[in-house]
Amino acid sequence: DIQMTQSPSSLSAFVGDRVTITCRASQSISGYLHWYQQKPGKAPKLLIYAASSLHSGVPSKFSGSGSGTDFTLTISSLQPEDFATYYCQQTYNTPLTFGGGTNVEIK
Amino acid sequence: QVPLQESGPGLVKPSETLSLTCAVSGGSIGSSYWWSWVRQSPGKGLEWIGEIYHSGSTNYNPSLKSRVTMSLDKSKNQFFLKLTSVTAADTAVYYCARSSTSCYTCFQQWGQGTLVTVSS
């Protein structure tokens, strides 16, 4: 199985901060890396697919980069509605696997 | 209209079979998508259970493979999950999701999730 390691597991930030979350794969996954946002009691929502492509309707403050084994999700200016848990996912190989999540909290 | 909607018993007894349905609206289950099940134990992360293609081809997570069966019914535009011999460790919110090769098989749409508790 491909292991996905996210860091940090949690972070506290102010409204307006620039936030970066990283995701590392245990082997190369090319660009088969996606980012999701999940709020409490809700299903995950796709933000970024194929490492750097913005999903339809997602604000441009979200961006993704990386390839191979190392990837990042950046939120350029954190807003109150962005406080949530973020997950990365690889779809390069089955079993499809997710990172452990990054909980973004208000400071 | 919710594009994907899970349904099924909210309570299952240990050793019994968990059966869930995902109803697909706003599109045909016969289209070229992969249809997945994902679960999330309380307070935990996301675990992919498996996927089924419109042709009926399946891929399962090896950690659950011996207990999982997925199927679909094109006439009803639904797909299904069966998980046998459940234990308390199978208590989770179960999501169905749709993925497409157009986005490197990202999960474009998710159901709202259904909580299944395993308890006697």
GROMACS .gro file of C-alpha atoms in nm:
model
  227
    1ASP     CA    1   0.000   0.000   0.000
    2ILE     CA    2   0.110   0.359  -0.062
    3GLN     CA    3   0.129   0.547   0.268
    4MET     CA    4   0.031   0.914   0.268
    5THR     CA    5   0.179   1.127   0.545
    6GLN     CA    6   0.038   1.472   0.608
    7SER     CA    7   0.198   1.741   0.817
    8PRO     CA    8   0.121   1.904   1.039
    9SER     CA    9  -0.163   1.700   1.185
   10SER     CA   10  -0.309   2.021   1.321
   11LEU     CA   11  -0.235   2.390   1.308
   12SER     CA   12  -0.370   2.712   1.450
   13ALA     CA   13  -0.379   3.023   1.237
   14PHE     CA   14  -0.527   3.370   1.224
   15VAL     CA   15  -0.779   3.490   0.970
   16GLY     CA   16  -0.576   3.630   0.682
   17ASP     CA   17  -0.278   3.399   0.733
   18ARG     CA   18  -0.118   3.204   0.453
   19VAL     CA   19  -0.131   2.834   0.537
   20THR     CA   20   0.062   2.547   0.383
   21ILE     CA   21  -0.008   2.176   0.437
   22THR     CA   22   0.223   1.909   0.308
   23CYS     CA   23   0.160   1.553   0.199
   24ARG     CA   24   0.429   1.294   0.132
   25ALA     CA   25   0.376   0.964  -0.045
   26SER     CA   26   0.577   0.653   0.042
   27GLN     CA   27   0.653   0.607  -0.328
   28SER     CA   28   0.615   0.813  -0.642
   29ILE     CA   29   0.254   0.874  -0.739
   30SER     CA   30   0.321   1.105  -1.033
   31GLY     CA   31   0.039   1.363  -1.020
   32TYR     CA   32  -0.230   1.133  -0.884
   33LEU     CA   33  -0.279   1.344  -0.573
   34HIS     CA   34  -0.597   1.521  -0.464
   35TRP     CA   35  -0.697   1.746  -0.176
   36TYR     CA   36  -1.030   1.750   0.009
   37GLN     CA   37  -1.183   1.974   0.272
   38GLN     CA   38  -1.410   1.829   0.538
   39LYS     CA   39  -1.616   2.020   0.792
   40PRO     CA   40  -1.766   1.854   1.101
   41GLY     CA   41  -2.061   1.634   1.019
   42LYS     CA   42  -2.021   1.683   0.646
   43ALA     CA   43  -1.880   1.481   0.358
   44PRO     CA   44  -1.540   1.573   0.217
   45LYS     CA   45  -1.538   1.814  -0.074
   46LEU     CA   46  -1.288   1.809  -0.358
   47LEU     CA   47  -1.064   2.117  -0.370
   48ILE     CA   48  -0.768   2.027  -0.590
   49TYR     CA   49  -0.722   1.733  -0.826
   50ALA     CA   50  -0.419   1.607  -1.011
   51ALA     CA   51  -0.193   1.789  -0.765
   52SER     CA   52  -0.256   2.140  -0.894
   53SER     CA   53  -0.589   2.168  -1.077
   54LEU     CA   54  -0.860   2.367  -0.905
   55HIS     CA   55  -1.195   2.189  -0.893
   56SER     CA   56  -1.489   2.377  -1.041
   57GLY     CA   57  -1.635   2.633  -0.803
   58VAL     CA   58  -1.343   2.625  -0.559
   59PRO     CA   59  -1.201   2.971  -0.476
   60SER     CA   60  -0.862   3.057  -0.620
   61LYS     CA   61  -0.719   3.114  -0.272
   62PHE     CA   62  -0.664   2.737  -0.272
   63SER     CA   63  -0.369   2.609  -0.470
   64GLY     CA   64  -0.174   2.287  -0.496
   65SER     CA   65   0.169   2.191  -0.615
   66GLY     CA   66   0.409   1.901  -0.630
   67SER     CA   67   0.472   1.577  -0.810
   68GLY     CA   68   0.633   1.244  -0.740
   69THR     CA   69   0.628   1.208  -0.364
   70ASP     CA   70   0.596   1.559  -0.219
   71PHE     CA   71   0.291   1.781  -0.246
   72THR     CA   72   0.156   2.096  -0.085
   73LEU     CA   73  -0.181   2.262  -0.040
   74THR     CA   74  -0.174   2.637   0.018
   75ILE     CA   75  -0.452   2.864   0.134
   76SER     CA   76  -0.342   3.215   0.048
   77SER     CA   77  -0.553   3.408   0.297
   78LEU     CA   78  -0.737   3.203   0.556
   79GLN     CA   79  -1.101   3.295   0.606
   80PRO     CA   80  -1.345   3.181   0.876
   81GLU     CA   81  -1.511   2.934   0.639
   82ASP     CA   82  -1.174   2.764   0.576
   83PHE     CA   83  -1.143   2.623   0.925
   84ALA     CA   84  -1.182   2.253   0.863
   85THR     CA   85  -0.988   1.930   0.821
   86TYR     CA   86  -0.794   1.878   0.500
   87TYR     CA   87  -0.705   1.540   0.353
   88CYS     CA   88  -0.478   1.437   0.070
   89GLN     CA   89  -0.550   1.123  -0.133
   90GLN     CA   90  -0.354   0.920  -0.385
   91THR     CA   91  -0.526   0.741  -0.671
   92TYR     CA   92  -0.209   0.613  -0.838
   93ASN     CA   93  -0.258   0.260  -0.711
   94THR     CA   94  -0.521   0.060  -0.533
   95PRO     CA   95  -0.585   0.047  -0.246
   96LEU     CA   96  -0.656   0.418  -0.272
   97THR     CA   97  -0.526   0.583   0.041
   98PHE     CA   98  -0.574   0.908   0.228
   99GLY     CA   99  -0.346   1.108   0.449
  100GLY     CA  100  -0.427   1.130   0.817
  101GLY     CA  101  -0.571   1.479   0.784
  102THR     CA  102  -0.473   1.829   0.894
  103ASN     CA  103  -0.709   2.007   1.129
  104VAL     CA  104  -0.694   2.384   1.071
  105GLU     CA  105  -0.816   2.576   1.376
  106ILE     CA  106  -0.864   2.940   1.465
  107LYS     CA  107  -0.589   3.101   1.668
  108GLN     CA  108  -3.175   1.672  -0.560
  109VAL     CA  109  -2.872   1.515  -0.396
  110PRO     CA  110  -2.650   1.354  -0.663
  111LEU     CA  111  -2.549   1.063  -0.438
  112GLN     CA  112  -2.755   0.937  -0.145
  113GLU     CA  113  -2.666   0.654   0.089
  114SER     CA  114  -2.931   0.449   0.266
  115GLY     CA  115  -2.943   0.145   0.487
  116PRO     CA  116  -2.984   0.029   0.847
  117GLY     CA  117  -2.823   0.254   1.104
  118LEU     CA  118  -2.773  -0.034   1.346
  119VAL     CA  119  -2.627  -0.375   1.269
  120LYS     CA  120  -2.558  -0.655   1.515
  121PRO     CA  121  -2.210  -0.802   1.551
  122SER     CA  122  -2.138  -1.093   1.314
  123GLU     CA  123  -2.420  -0.985   1.080
  124THR     CA  124  -2.398  -0.827   0.735
  125LEU     CA  125  -2.397  -0.453   0.674
  126SER     CA  126  -2.585  -0.363   0.355
  127LEU     CA  127  -2.592  -0.014   0.207
  128THR     CA  128  -2.734   0.139  -0.108
  129CYS     CA  129  -2.614   0.446  -0.294
  130ALA     CA  130  -2.875   0.607  -0.517
  131VAL     CA  131  -2.733   0.807  -0.806
  132SER     CA  132  -2.929   1.095  -0.953
  133GLY     CA  133  -2.845   1.353  -1.215
  134GLY     CA  134  -2.656   1.103  -1.426
  135SER     CA  135  -2.638   0.740  -1.529
  136ILE     CA  136  -2.453   0.481  -1.327
  137GLY     CA  137  -2.376   0.327  -1.666
  138SER     CA  138  -2.152   0.621  -1.751
  139SER     CA  139  -1.774   0.582  -1.741
  140TYR     CA  140  -1.723   0.649  -1.373
  141TRP     CA  141  -1.587   0.450  -1.084
  142TRP     CA  142  -1.825   0.428  -0.789
  143SER     CA  143  -1.662   0.398  -0.449
  144TRP     CA  144  -1.738   0.340  -0.085
  145VAL     CA  145  -1.535   0.519   0.181
  146ARG     CA  146  -1.580   0.503   0.556
  147GLN     CA  147  -1.479   0.717   0.849
  148SER     CA  148  -1.474   0.582   1.201
  149PRO     CA  149  -1.578   0.831   1.471
  150GLY     CA  150  -1.310   1.095   1.509
  151LYS     CA  151  -1.081   0.920   1.261
  152GLY     CA  152  -0.962   0.958   0.905
  153LEU     CA  153  -1.092   0.828   0.575
  154GLU     CA  154  -1.064   0.465   0.465
  155TRP     CA  155  -1.134   0.354   0.109
  156ILE     CA  156  -1.336   0.032   0.103
  157GLY     CA  157  -1.349  -0.034  -0.269
  158GLU     CA  158  -1.488   0.066  -0.606
  159ILE     CA  159  -1.700  -0.068  -0.888
  160TYR     CA  160  -1.699   0.033  -1.252
  161HIS     CA  161  -2.009   0.055  -1.469
  162SER     CA  162  -1.903  -0.274  -1.629
  163GLY     CA  163  -1.919  -0.445  -1.290
  164SER     CA  164  -1.542  -0.467  -1.249
  165THR     CA  165  -1.437  -0.418  -0.886
  166ASN     CA  166  -1.134  -0.329  -0.677
  167TYR     CA  167  -1.139  -0.383  -0.302
  168ASN     CA  168  -0.914  -0.275  -0.019
  169PRO     CA  169  -0.713  -0.585   0.075
  170SER     CA  170  -0.775  -0.508   0.441
  171LEU     CA  171  -1.147  -0.573   0.387
  172LYS     CA  172  -1.148  -0.781   0.072
  173SER     CA  173  -1.253  -1.108   0.234
  174ARG     CA  174  -1.568  -0.945   0.371
  175VAL     CA  175  -1.670  -0.697   0.098
  176THR     CA  176  -1.894  -0.732  -0.202
  177MET     CA  177  -1.997  -0.444  -0.429
  178SER     CA  178  -2.256  -0.457  -0.702
  179LEU     CA  179  -2.471  -0.225  -0.908
  180ASP     CA  180  -2.817  -0.212  -1.062
  181LYS     CA  181  -2.826  -0.002  -1.377
  182SER     CA  182  -3.204  -0.022  -1.401
  183LYS     CA  183  -3.236   0.147  -1.062
  184ASN     CA  184  -2.926   0.367  -1.096
  185GLN     CA  185  -2.794   0.233  -0.769
  186PHE     CA  186  -2.487   0.060  -0.638
  187PHE     CA  187  -2.445  -0.144  -0.325
  188LEU     CA  188  -2.208  -0.242  -0.047
  189LYS     CA  189  -2.220  -0.559   0.157
  190LEU     CA  190  -1.980  -0.610   0.446
  191THR     CA  191  -2.005  -0.942   0.626
  192SER     CA  192  -1.917  -1.051   0.979
  193VAL     CA  193  -1.916  -0.698   1.117
  194THR     CA  194  -1.765  -0.601   1.452
  195ALA     CA  195  -1.762  -0.283   1.654
  196ALA     CA  196  -1.458  -0.178   1.451
  197ASP     CA  197  -1.687  -0.140   1.149
  198THR     CA  198  -1.886   0.135   1.321
  199ALA     CA  199  -1.840   0.436   1.097
  200VAL     CA  200  -1.996   0.691   0.868
  201TYR     CA  201  -2.012   0.530   0.525
  202TYR     CA  202  -1.989   0.749   0.216
  203CYS     CA  203  -2.046   0.668  -0.146
  204ALA     CA  204  -1.852   0.867  -0.403
  205ARG     CA  205  -1.803   0.907  -0.776
  206SER     CA  206  -1.466   0.930  -0.945
  207SER     CA  207  -1.367   0.999  -1.301
  208THR     CA  208  -1.059   0.931  -1.508
  209SER     CA  209  -1.093   1.290  -1.634
  210CYS     CA  210  -0.952   1.407  -1.304
  211TYR     CA  211  -0.705   1.125  -1.240
  212THR     CA  212  -0.986   0.937  -1.062
  213CYS     CA  213  -1.039   1.205  -0.801
  214PHE     CA  214  -1.360   1.182  -0.600
  215GLN     CA  215  -1.566   1.455  -0.763
  216GLN     CA  216  -1.890   1.388  -0.579
  217TRP     CA  217  -1.973   1.242  -0.242
  218GLY     CA  218  -2.293   1.138  -0.073
  219GLN     CA  219  -2.377   1.301   0.258
  220GLY     CA  220  -2.285   0.985   0.448
  221THR     CA  221  -2.476   0.745   0.667
  222LEU     CA  222  -2.377   0.640   1.017
  223VAL     CA  223  -2.374   0.267   1.079
  224THR     CA  224  -2.333   0.147   1.436
  225VAL     CA  225  -2.242  -0.213   1.511
  226SER     CA  226  -2.387  -0.310   1.844
  227SER     CA  227  -2.600  -0.580   1.999
   0.00000   0.00000   0.00000
